[in-house]
Amino acid sequence: MNIDERVVAGIINAVLDRLDDVSNPCADAGGGNWGVFESMDDAVEAAAAAQKKYLNCTMHDRAAYVQAIRDVVLNQENLEYISRQSVEETEMGNYEHKLIKNRLAATKTPGIEDLTTDAMTGDDGLTLVEYSPFGVIGAITPTTNPTETIICNSIGMLAAGNSVVFSPHPRAKNVSLHLVRLINRALAEVGAPANLVVTVSKPSIENTNAMMNHPLVRMLVATGGPGIVKTVLSSGKKAIGAGAGNPPVVVDETANIEKAGKDIIDGCCFDNNLPCIAEKEVIVVDSAADYLIFNMKKNGAYEVKDPEIIDKIVKLVVQENGKSPVTSFVGKSAKYILEQVGVHVDEDVRVIIMQTNENHPFVQVELMMPILPIVRVPDVDAGIEMAVRVEHGNRHTAMMHSRNVDKLTKMAKLIQTTIFVKNGPSYAGIGVGGEGYTTFTIAGPTGEGLTSAKSFARRRRCVLVGGMDVR
Ligand code: NAD
């Protein structure tokens, strides 16, 4: 698309948003505006009414609704608009990579085929165990993947027969509301019950709390940091928690070092390191370290050696508590971060690297920006032990580059992460250049792992006594 078409697409989308704000002839009785409600109570009640109607729809209908969500996101104009708006509104991430992530969510999130039925037959008859909906799900979404999470949760939750109330991050409000409206229009066009996917016009912590406490919300799904995961797990409701990570990469002397250097940089710089799965620190055996660093630099890494500049960057991007990143630097580019400390580099610099020890804040803090510390270890066993420590028991994601099957197995067993990528970039773990489906809600703390439709469903048994077996 050239610049003029982009401007036109932006104006059309902005006008549609404005029209929605003012009046919408299809607005429902609860005051909904293509799924966007003034009050959380109205949003939840509308979603509950929609889910009741949804129970009478066929699996064929469900498949059509899921396809409508995929199609509306894959419409090139919409895809470009939500990707650009995500970057502009949150001031995080990279437009080209958002395009890839949104397209990935729309194409590779499983639909109704995920809901497999178990059957047991015998002298006493036929018993079925099926995945059936929870009802209304409350889904809390992060700033780092605002649209990707709404796409992926909408597909999975609707495939499983639920309706969903979204509580987006306030800093991603406009793009999240826009996407909810797009999804509602697309669902209306294929005849779905209104309000299967809803949200509120002013997302806030108060509204999130109201959603979590509403008696009609049967399940909570939180994709975010440790605070919100803890909150949903304390709610007394069925909850899925997809929380923080701090993914280490271990490289040993048996690895293909040229490939490891490239894979690590490709994974680390993806969407400016926003994905919770992205490489956050490298642990390398001493004998392979120099060649690995050489190959990282060959692939767009810029090494900062001056300890004073490293300290300046620490002060800039890590909060005084030493535990959290400074939000205004999350998802910023390597070039931007370096410029703030007076270092000017070319556009092709994708990641800032430096050699540190294990206790350095860049190793310990989940930064979510393209800053990648490198720690040397004497041997691979020491590296695996360090990786387990710096992952902080999140059990989220880890990577290893090695050709030693025993050591790959050892690390996989000890680190216990939901995703463990061997000899590839982190994003291979969510289906980009690696086998398998995708998700943007990776539930380590509650154990669902890479969530899909069946994660949002209840197992129910249906027993027919006598007959129906044909053996
Ligand atoms: P965040 O925790 O600040 O916000 C996440 C969501 O929770 C937002 O909608 C926010 O409004 C809400 N929220 C936060 N605290 C709340 C409270 N006390 N009461 C009510 N609502 C509250 O996280 P973020 O900065 O948007 O996202 C980054 C974090 O999310 C990182 O830690 C990252 O690893 C994690 N993450 C995890 C996954 C996963 O699949 N495991 C995916 C994406 C992001």
Coordinates of C-alpha atoms and ligand atoms in Angstrom, one line a residue:
M1 CA 0.0 0.0 0.0
N2 CA 1.4 3.4 -0.8
I3 CA 1.2 6.4 1.6
D4 CA -1.9 8.0 0.0
E5 CA -3.9 4.8 0.4
R6 CA -2.7 4.5 4.0
V7 CA -3.9 8.0 4.8
V8 CA -7.3 7.2 3.2
A9 CA -7.6 3.9 5.1
G10 CA -6.8 5.8 8.3
I11 CA -9.4 8.4 7.7
I12 CA -12.1 5.9 6.8
N13 CA -11.3 3.9 10.0
A14 CA -11.3 7.0 12.1
V15 CA -14.6 8.2 10.7
L16 CA -16.1 4.8 11.4
D17 CA -15.0 5.0 15.0
R18 CA -16.4 8.5 15.3
L19 CA -19.7 7.3 13.8
D20 CA -19.8 4.4 16.3
D21 CA -19.3 6.9 19.1
V22 CA -22.1 9.1 18.0
S23 CA -24.9 6.8 16.9
N24 CA -25.3 3.3 15.6
P25 CA -28.7 2.2 14.3
C26 CA -27.8 -1.4 15.2
A27 CA -27.0 -0.6 18.8
D28 CA -28.6 -3.1 21.1
A29 CA -31.1 -2.4 23.9
G30 CA -28.3 -2.4 26.5
G31 CA -26.6 0.6 24.9
G32 CA -24.0 -1.5 23.0
N33 CA -22.2 0.0 20.1
W34 CA -20.9 -2.8 18.0
G35 CA -19.9 -4.6 21.2
V36 CA -18.6 -1.5 23.1
F37 CA -20.7 -0.6 26.2
E38 CA -20.7 2.3 28.6
S39 CA -20.9 0.2 31.7
M40 CA -19.3 -3.1 32.6
D41 CA -22.7 -4.4 33.9
D42 CA -24.3 -3.8 30.6
A43 CA -21.4 -5.4 28.7
V44 CA -21.5 -8.5 30.9
E45 CA -25.3 -8.8 30.7
A46 CA -25.2 -8.4 26.9
A47 CA -22.5 -11.1 26.6
A48 CA -24.6 -13.4 28.8
A49 CA -27.7 -12.9 26.7
A50 CA -25.6 -13.6 23.6
Q51 CA -24.1 -16.8 25.0
K52 CA -27.6 -18.1 25.7
K53 CA -28.5 -17.6 22.1
Y54 CA -25.2 -19.1 21.0
L55 CA -26.0 -22.4 22.8
N56 CA -28.6 -23.0 20.0
C57 CA -26.2 -22.4 17.2
T58 CA -24.7 -25.4 15.4
M59 CA -21.0 -26.3 15.2
H60 CA -21.2 -25.3 11.6
D61 CA -22.3 -21.8 12.7
R62 CA -19.5 -21.6 15.2
A63 CA -17.0 -22.5 12.4
A64 CA -18.5 -19.7 10.3
Y65 CA -18.2 -17.2 13.1
V66 CA -14.6 -18.1 13.7
Q67 CA -13.8 -17.8 10.0
A68 CA -15.5 -14.3 10.0
I69 CA -13.1 -13.2 12.7
R70 CA -10.1 -14.6 10.8
D71 CA -11.3 -12.9 7.6
V72 CA -11.9 -9.5 9.1
V73 CA -8.5 -9.4 10.6
L74 CA -6.8 -10.6 7.4
N75 CA -8.5 -7.9 5.3
Q76 CA -5.3 -6.0 4.4
E77 CA -6.7 -2.6 5.2
N78 CA -7.8 -3.7 8.7
L79 CA -4.5 -5.6 9.3
E80 CA -2.4 -2.6 8.5
Y81 CA -4.6 -0.3 10.5
I82 CA -4.7 -2.3 13.7
S83 CA -0.9 -3.0 13.4
R84 CA -0.1 0.7 12.9
Q85 CA -2.5 1.9 15.6
S86 CA -1.0 -0.6 18.1
V87 CA 2.4 0.9 17.7
E88 CA 1.2 4.5 17.6
E89 CA -1.1 4.2 20.6
T90 CA 1.1 2.1 22.9
E91 CA 4.3 3.7 21.6
M92 CA 5.7 0.1 21.7
G93 CA 6.9 -2.3 19.1
N94 CA 7.5 -2.5 15.4
Y95 CA 4.8 -2.1 12.7
E96 CA 6.2 -4.8 10.3
H97 CA 6.4 -7.3 13.2
K98 CA 2.9 -6.4 14.4
L99 CA 1.6 -7.3 11.0
I100 CA 3.3 -10.7 11.3
K101 CA 1.9 -11.3 14.8
N102 CA -1.7 -10.2 13.9
R103 CA -1.7 -12.3 10.8
L104 CA -0.3 -15.2 12.8
A105 CA -3.0 -14.9 15.4
A106 CA -5.7 -14.8 12.7
T107 CA -4.4 -17.8 10.7
K108 CA -2.9 -20.2 13.2
T109 CA -5.1 -20.0 16.3
P110 CA -7.1 -23.3 16.4
G111 CA -10.8 -23.2 15.9
I112 CA -13.5 -25.8 16.5
E113 CA -11.3 -28.7 15.3
D114 CA -9.5 -28.4 18.7
L115 CA -12.6 -29.7 20.5
T116 CA -12.2 -33.5 20.2
T117 CA -14.7 -35.9 21.7
D118 CA -13.8 -39.0 23.7
A119 CA -16.1 -41.9 23.5
M120 CA -16.3 -45.1 25.6
T121 CA -18.5 -48.0 24.6
G122 CA -19.3 -51.4 26.1
D123 CA -21.9 -53.7 27.5
D124 CA -23.4 -50.8 29.5
G125 CA -23.8 -48.5 26.5
L126 CA -22.1 -45.3 25.3
T127 CA -20.4 -42.5 27.2
L128 CA -19.3 -39.3 25.6
V129 CA -16.9 -36.8 27.1
E130 CA -17.1 -33.5 25.3
Y131 CA -15.8 -29.9 25.6
S132 CA -18.6 -27.6 26.4
P133 CA -18.6 -23.8 27.1
F134 CA -18.1 -22.1 30.4
G135 CA -20.5 -19.3 29.4
V136 CA -19.2 -15.7 29.7
I137 CA -15.4 -15.4 29.9
G138 CA -13.7 -12.3 31.2
A139 CA -10.4 -11.8 29.4
I140 CA -7.8 -9.3 30.4
T141 CA -5.3 -8.3 27.7
P142 CA -1.8 -6.7 27.8
T143 CA -0.3 -3.6 26.2
T144 CA 2.4 -5.6 24.7
N145 CA 0.2 -7.7 22.4
P146 CA -3.1 -5.9 22.5
T147 CA -4.7 -6.9 19.2
E148 CA -3.0 -10.2 18.9
T149 CA -4.5 -11.4 22.2
I150 CA -8.0 -10.1 21.4
I151 CA -7.8 -12.0 18.0
C152 CA -6.5 -15.2 19.5
N153 CA -8.8 -15.2 22.6
S154 CA -11.9 -14.4 20.5
I155 CA -11.2 -17.2 18.1
G156 CA -10.5 -19.8 20.9
M157 CA -13.3 -18.7 23.2
L158 CA -16.0 -18.5 20.6
A159 CA -14.9 -21.8 19.0
A160 CA -15.5 -23.4 22.5
G161 CA -19.0 -21.9 22.6
N162 CA -18.4 -19.0 25.0
S163 CA -19.0 -15.3 24.7
V164 CA -16.2 -13.0 25.9
V165 CA -15.9 -9.6 27.8
F166 CA -12.6 -8.0 27.1
S167 CA -10.8 -5.8 29.6
P168 CA -8.0 -4.2 27.5
H169 CA -5.1 -2.3 29.0
P170 CA -6.1 1.4 29.2
R171 CA -3.0 2.4 27.2
A172 CA -4.2 0.2 24.3
K173 CA -7.8 1.4 24.5
N174 CA -8.5 2.9 21.1
V175 CA -7.0 0.0 19.0
S176 CA -8.7 -2.6 21.2
L177 CA -12.1 -1.0 20.9
H178 CA -11.7 -0.6 17.2
L179 CA -10.9 -4.3 16.8
V180 CA -13.9 -5.3 19.0
R181 CA -16.1 -3.2 16.7
L182 CA -14.6 -4.7 13.6
I183 CA -15.2 -8.2 15.0
N184 CA -18.8 -7.3 15.9
R185 CA -19.5 -6.0 12.4
A186 CA -18.0 -9.2 10.8
L187 CA -20.0 -11.4 13.2
A188 CA -23.2 -9.5 12.4
E189 CA -22.6 -10.0 8.7
V190 CA -22.6 -13.8 9.1
G191 CA -25.7 -13.8 11.3
A192 CA -24.1 -14.4 14.7
P193 CA -26.0 -13.4 17.9
A194 CA -25.1 -9.8 18.7
N195 CA -22.5 -9.2 21.5
L196 CA -20.6 -12.4 21.6
V197 CA -17.5 -10.2 21.9
V198 CA -17.8 -7.1 24.1
T199 CA -15.9 -4.5 26.0
V200 CA -16.3 -1.2 27.7
S201 CA -15.7 2.3 26.3
K202 CA -13.4 3.3 29.2
P203 CA -11.2 0.4 30.2
S204 CA -9.8 0.9 33.7
I205 CA -8.7 -1.1 36.7
E206 CA -12.2 -0.4 38.3
N207 CA -13.9 -1.8 35.2
T208 CA -11.6 -4.8 35.3
N209 CA -12.5 -5.4 38.9
A210 CA -16.2 -5.0 38.2
M211 CA -15.8 -7.6 35.4
M212 CA -13.9 -10.1 37.6
N213 CA -16.6 -9.8 40.4
H214 CA -19.6 -10.0 38.1
P215 CA -21.6 -13.2 39.0
L216 CA -22.4 -13.9 35.3
V217 CA -18.7 -14.1 34.4
R218 CA -17.8 -17.8 34.9
M219 CA -14.2 -17.9 33.9
L220 CA -11.3 -15.4 33.9
V221 CA -8.3 -15.4 31.6
A222 CA -5.5 -12.9 32.4
T223 CA -2.7 -12.3 30.0
G224 CA -0.2 -9.9 31.7
G225 CA 2.2 -9.4 34.5
P226 CA 2.4 -11.1 37.9
G227 CA 0.0 -8.6 39.6
I228 CA -3.0 -9.4 37.4
V229 CA -2.3 -13.1 37.3
K230 CA -2.3 -13.2 41.1
T231 CA -5.5 -11.1 41.2
V232 CA -7.5 -13.5 38.9
L233 CA -6.1 -16.6 40.8
S234 CA -7.5 -15.0 44.0
S235 CA -10.9 -14.4 42.5
G236 CA -12.5 -17.6 43.6
K237 CA -13.5 -18.3 39.9
K238 CA -12.0 -20.7 37.4
A239 CA -9.0 -18.7 36.1
I240 CA -6.3 -19.1 33.6
G241 CA -3.1 -17.1 34.3
A242 CA -0.7 -16.3 31.5
G243 CA 2.1 -14.4 33.2
A244 CA 5.5 -13.0 32.9
G245 CA 8.6 -14.7 31.6
N246 CA 12.4 -13.9 31.5
P247 CA 13.5 -16.4 28.8
P248 CA 17.2 -17.4 28.9
V249 CA 19.2 -18.8 26.0
V250 CA 21.9 -21.3 26.6
V251 CA 24.6 -21.8 24.0
D252 CA 27.2 -24.5 24.3
E253 CA 30.4 -25.3 22.3
T254 CA 28.6 -28.0 20.2
A255 CA 26.1 -25.6 18.7
N256 CA 26.1 -24.3 15.2
I257 CA 27.4 -20.9 16.4
E258 CA 26.8 -19.0 13.2
K259 CA 23.1 -20.0 13.2
A260 CA 22.8 -19.5 17.0
G261 CA 24.0 -15.9 16.6
K262 CA 21.5 -15.1 13.9
D263 CA 18.6 -17.0 15.6
I264 CA 19.2 -15.2 18.9
I265 CA 19.2 -11.7 17.3
D266 CA 16.1 -12.5 15.1
G267 CA 14.2 -13.7 18.2
C268 CA 15.3 -11.0 20.5
C269 CA 14.5 -8.0 18.2
F270 CA 11.1 -9.4 17.2
D271 CA 8.5 -6.6 17.9
N272 CA 11.4 -4.8 19.8
N273 CA 11.5 -7.7 22.3
L274 CA 7.8 -7.3 23.5
P275 CA 6.8 -10.9 23.2
C276 CA 6.9 -12.7 26.6
I277 CA 8.7 -15.6 24.9
A278 CA 11.5 -13.4 23.4
E279 CA 15.2 -14.0 24.3
K280 CA 16.0 -11.9 27.4
E281 CA 19.5 -13.0 28.3
V282 CA 22.3 -15.2 26.8
I283 CA 24.4 -17.7 28.8
V284 CA 27.3 -19.0 26.8
V285 CA 30.2 -21.4 27.5
D286 CA 33.4 -19.4 27.6
S287 CA 35.0 -21.3 24.7
A288 CA 32.2 -20.4 22.3
A289 CA 31.5 -16.8 23.5
D290 CA 33.8 -14.7 21.3
Y291 CA 32.6 -16.4 18.1
L292 CA 28.9 -16.2 19.2
I293 CA 29.3 -12.4 19.9
F294 CA 31.1 -12.0 16.5
N295 CA 28.1 -13.7 14.8
M296 CA 25.5 -11.7 16.8
K297 CA 27.3 -8.5 15.6
K298 CA 27.2 -9.8 12.0
N299 CA 23.4 -10.0 12.4
G300 CA 22.7 -6.5 13.7
A301 CA 23.9 -6.5 17.3
Y302 CA 25.8 -3.5 18.6
E303 CA 28.1 -4.3 21.5
V304 CA 28.4 -1.7 24.3
K305 CA 31.8 -2.2 26.1
D306 CA 32.1 1.1 28.0
P307 CA 30.9 0.4 31.6
E308 CA 29.9 4.0 32.0
I309 CA 27.5 3.8 29.1
I310 CA 26.1 0.5 30.3
D311 CA 25.4 2.2 33.7
K312 CA 23.7 5.1 31.9
I313 CA 21.5 2.6 30.1
V314 CA 20.6 0.9 33.4
K315 CA 19.6 4.2 35.0
L316 CA 17.5 5.0 32.0
V317 CA 15.6 1.8 31.5
V318 CA 15.4 0.1 34.9
Q319 CA 13.2 1.5 37.6
E320 CA 14.9 2.6 40.9
N321 CA 13.4 -0.5 42.7
G322 CA 15.7 -2.6 40.4
K323 CA 12.8 -4.9 39.6
S324 CA 10.8 -3.4 36.7
P325 CA 11.6 -1.8 33.4
V326 CA 10.8 1.9 32.8
T327 CA 7.6 1.7 30.8
S328 CA 8.5 4.5 28.4
F329 CA 11.4 2.3 27.1
V330 CA 9.5 -1.0 26.9
G331 CA 9.2 -2.0 23.2
K332 CA 11.5 0.8 21.9
S333 CA 14.1 0.2 19.2
A334 CA 17.8 -0.4 19.9
K335 CA 18.6 2.7 17.9
Y336 CA 16.2 4.9 20.0
I337 CA 17.6 3.6 23.3
L338 CA 21.2 4.1 22.2
E339 CA 20.4 7.7 21.1
Q340 CA 19.2 8.6 24.6
V341 CA 22.8 7.9 25.9
G342 CA 24.5 9.7 23.1
V343 CA 25.4 6.7 20.9
H344 CA 24.3 7.1 17.3
V345 CA 24.0 4.0 15.1
D346 CA 22.5 3.0 11.8
E347 CA 19.0 1.7 11.3
D348 CA 20.3 -1.9 10.8
V349 CA 21.3 -2.1 14.5
R350 CA 18.6 -4.4 15.9
V351 CA 19.8 -5.4 19.4
I352 CA 22.2 -3.9 22.0
I353 CA 24.5 -6.5 23.6
M354 CA 26.9 -6.3 26.5
Q355 CA 28.8 -8.7 28.6
T356 CA 27.7 -8.8 32.2
N357 CA 27.6 -11.1 35.3
E358 CA 24.5 -13.0 36.5
N359 CA 23.4 -10.4 39.0
H360 CA 23.2 -7.6 36.5
P361 CA 19.8 -6.0 36.3
F362 CA 19.7 -6.6 32.6
V363 CA 19.8 -10.4 33.4
Q364 CA 17.4 -10.3 36.3
V365 CA 14.7 -7.9 35.1
E366 CA 12.2 -8.7 32.3
L367 CA 13.0 -5.7 30.2
M368 CA 10.9 -6.2 27.1
M369 CA 13.3 -4.1 25.0
P370 CA 16.1 -5.1 22.6
I371 CA 18.9 -5.1 25.2
L372 CA 20.5 -8.5 25.5
P373 CA 23.1 -9.2 28.3
I374 CA 25.6 -12.0 27.7
V375 CA 27.0 -14.0 30.6
R376 CA 30.0 -16.4 30.2
V377 CA 30.1 -19.7 32.1
P378 CA 32.9 -22.3 32.3
D379 CA 30.8 -25.2 30.9
V380 CA 27.3 -26.2 29.8
D381 CA 26.2 -27.6 33.1
A382 CA 27.0 -24.3 34.9
G383 CA 25.0 -22.6 32.1
I384 CA 21.9 -24.8 32.5
E385 CA 22.0 -24.1 36.3
M386 CA 22.3 -20.4 35.8
A387 CA 19.4 -20.4 33.2
V388 CA 17.1 -22.1 35.8
R389 CA 18.0 -19.4 38.3
V390 CA 17.5 -16.4 36.1
E391 CA 14.2 -17.8 34.7
H392 CA 13.0 -17.1 38.3
G393 CA 10.6 -20.2 38.3
N394 CA 8.2 -18.5 35.9
R395 CA 8.3 -21.8 33.9
H396 CA 7.6 -19.7 30.8
T397 CA 10.1 -20.1 27.9
A398 CA 13.7 -21.0 27.4
M399 CA 16.0 -21.6 24.4
M400 CA 19.1 -23.8 23.9
H401 CA 21.5 -24.0 21.1
S402 CA 23.4 -27.3 21.2
R403 CA 23.9 -30.5 19.3
N404 CA 24.4 -32.5 22.5
V405 CA 21.1 -34.4 23.0
D406 CA 21.9 -35.3 26.6
K407 CA 22.4 -31.6 27.5
L408 CA 19.3 -30.5 25.6
T409 CA 17.3 -33.1 27.5
K410 CA 18.9 -32.1 30.8
M411 CA 18.0 -28.4 30.4
A412 CA 14.4 -29.3 29.2
K413 CA 13.9 -31.4 32.4
L414 CA 15.5 -28.9 34.8
I415 CA 14.0 -25.7 33.6
Q416 CA 10.4 -26.9 33.3
T417 CA 9.3 -24.1 30.9
T418 CA 6.0 -24.3 29.0
I419 CA 8.0 -23.6 25.8
F420 CA 11.5 -24.9 25.2
V421 CA 13.0 -24.1 21.8
K422 CA 16.0 -26.1 20.6
N423 CA 18.2 -24.6 17.9
G424 CA 15.8 -21.9 16.7
P425 CA 14.6 -18.4 17.5
S426 CA 12.1 -18.0 20.3
Y427 CA 9.2 -17.4 18.0
A428 CA 9.5 -21.0 16.6
G429 CA 7.8 -21.9 19.9
I430 CA 4.6 -20.1 18.8
G431 CA 4.4 -21.6 15.3
V432 CA 6.7 -19.2 13.3
G433 CA 9.2 -21.5 11.6
G434 CA 8.4 -24.2 14.1
E435 CA 5.7 -26.8 14.0
G436 CA 2.4 -26.3 15.9
Y437 CA -0.4 -23.8 16.3
T438 CA -0.1 -20.4 17.8
T439 CA -1.4 -18.6 20.9
F440 CA -0.7 -15.2 22.6
T441 CA -1.9 -16.5 25.9
I442 CA 0.7 -18.9 27.3
A443 CA -0.5 -20.2 30.6
G444 CA 2.5 -21.4 32.6
P445 CA 1.2 -20.7 36.2
T446 CA -2.1 -22.5 35.7
G447 CA -0.7 -25.2 33.5
E448 CA -2.9 -25.0 30.3
G449 CA 0.3 -24.2 28.4
L450 CA -0.3 -22.8 24.9
T451 CA -4.0 -22.1 25.3
S452 CA -6.5 -23.1 22.5
A453 CA -10.3 -23.6 22.3
K454 CA -10.2 -26.6 24.6
S455 CA -8.6 -24.6 27.4
F456 CA -11.7 -22.4 27.4
A457 CA -14.1 -25.3 27.8
R458 CA -15.4 -27.7 30.5
R459 CA -15.2 -31.5 30.2
R460 CA -18.7 -32.9 30.5
R461 CA -19.8 -36.5 30.4
C462 CA -22.9 -37.7 28.7
V463 CA -24.0 -41.3 29.4
L464 CA -26.4 -43.4 27.4
V465 CA -27.2 -46.6 29.2
G466 CA -27.5 -49.8 27.2
G467 CA -26.9 -50.4 23.5
M468 CA -25.2 -48.2 20.9
D469 CA -22.0 -50.3 20.8
V470 CA -21.5 -52.0 17.5
R471 CA -18.7 -54.5 18.3
Ligands
NAD1 P1 0.3 -5.6 33.0 O1 0.3 -6.7 34.0 O2 0.7 -4.2 33.3 O3 -1.2 -5.4 32.4 C1 -1.9 -6.6 31.9 C2 -3.4 -6.3 32.0 O4 -3.8 -6.4 33.4 C3 -3.9 -4.9 31.5 O5 -5.1 -5.1 30.9 C4 -4.0 -4.1 32.8 O6 -4.9 -3.1 32.7 C5 -4.5 -5.2 33.8 N1 -4.1 -5.0 35.2 C6 -2.8 -4.9 35.7 N2 -2.9 -4.8 37.0 C7 -4.2 -4.8 37.3 C8 -4.9 -4.6 38.6 N3 -4.2 -4.5 39.7 N4 -6.2 -4.7 38.6 C9 -6.9 -4.8 37.4 N5 -6.3 -4.9 36.2 C10 -5.0 -4.9 36.2 O7 1.1 -6.1 31.8 P2 1.6 -5.4 30.4 O8 2.7 -4.5 30.6 O9 0.4 -5.0 29.7 O10 2.1 -6.7 29.7 C11 3.4 -7.2 29.9 C12 3.5 -8.4 30.8 O11 2.6 -9.4 30.4 C13 4.8 -9.0 30.9 O12 5.1 -9.4 32.1 C14 4.7 -10.2 29.9 O13 5.6 -11.2 30.1 C15 3.3 -10.6 30.2 N6 2.7 -11.3 29.1 C16 2.5 -12.7 29.2 C17 1.9 -13.4 28.2 C18 1.7 -14.9 28.3 O14 1.1 -15.4 27.3 N7 2.2 -15.5 29.3 C19 1.6 -12.7 27.0 C20 1.8 -11.4 26.9 C21 2.3 -10.7 28.0

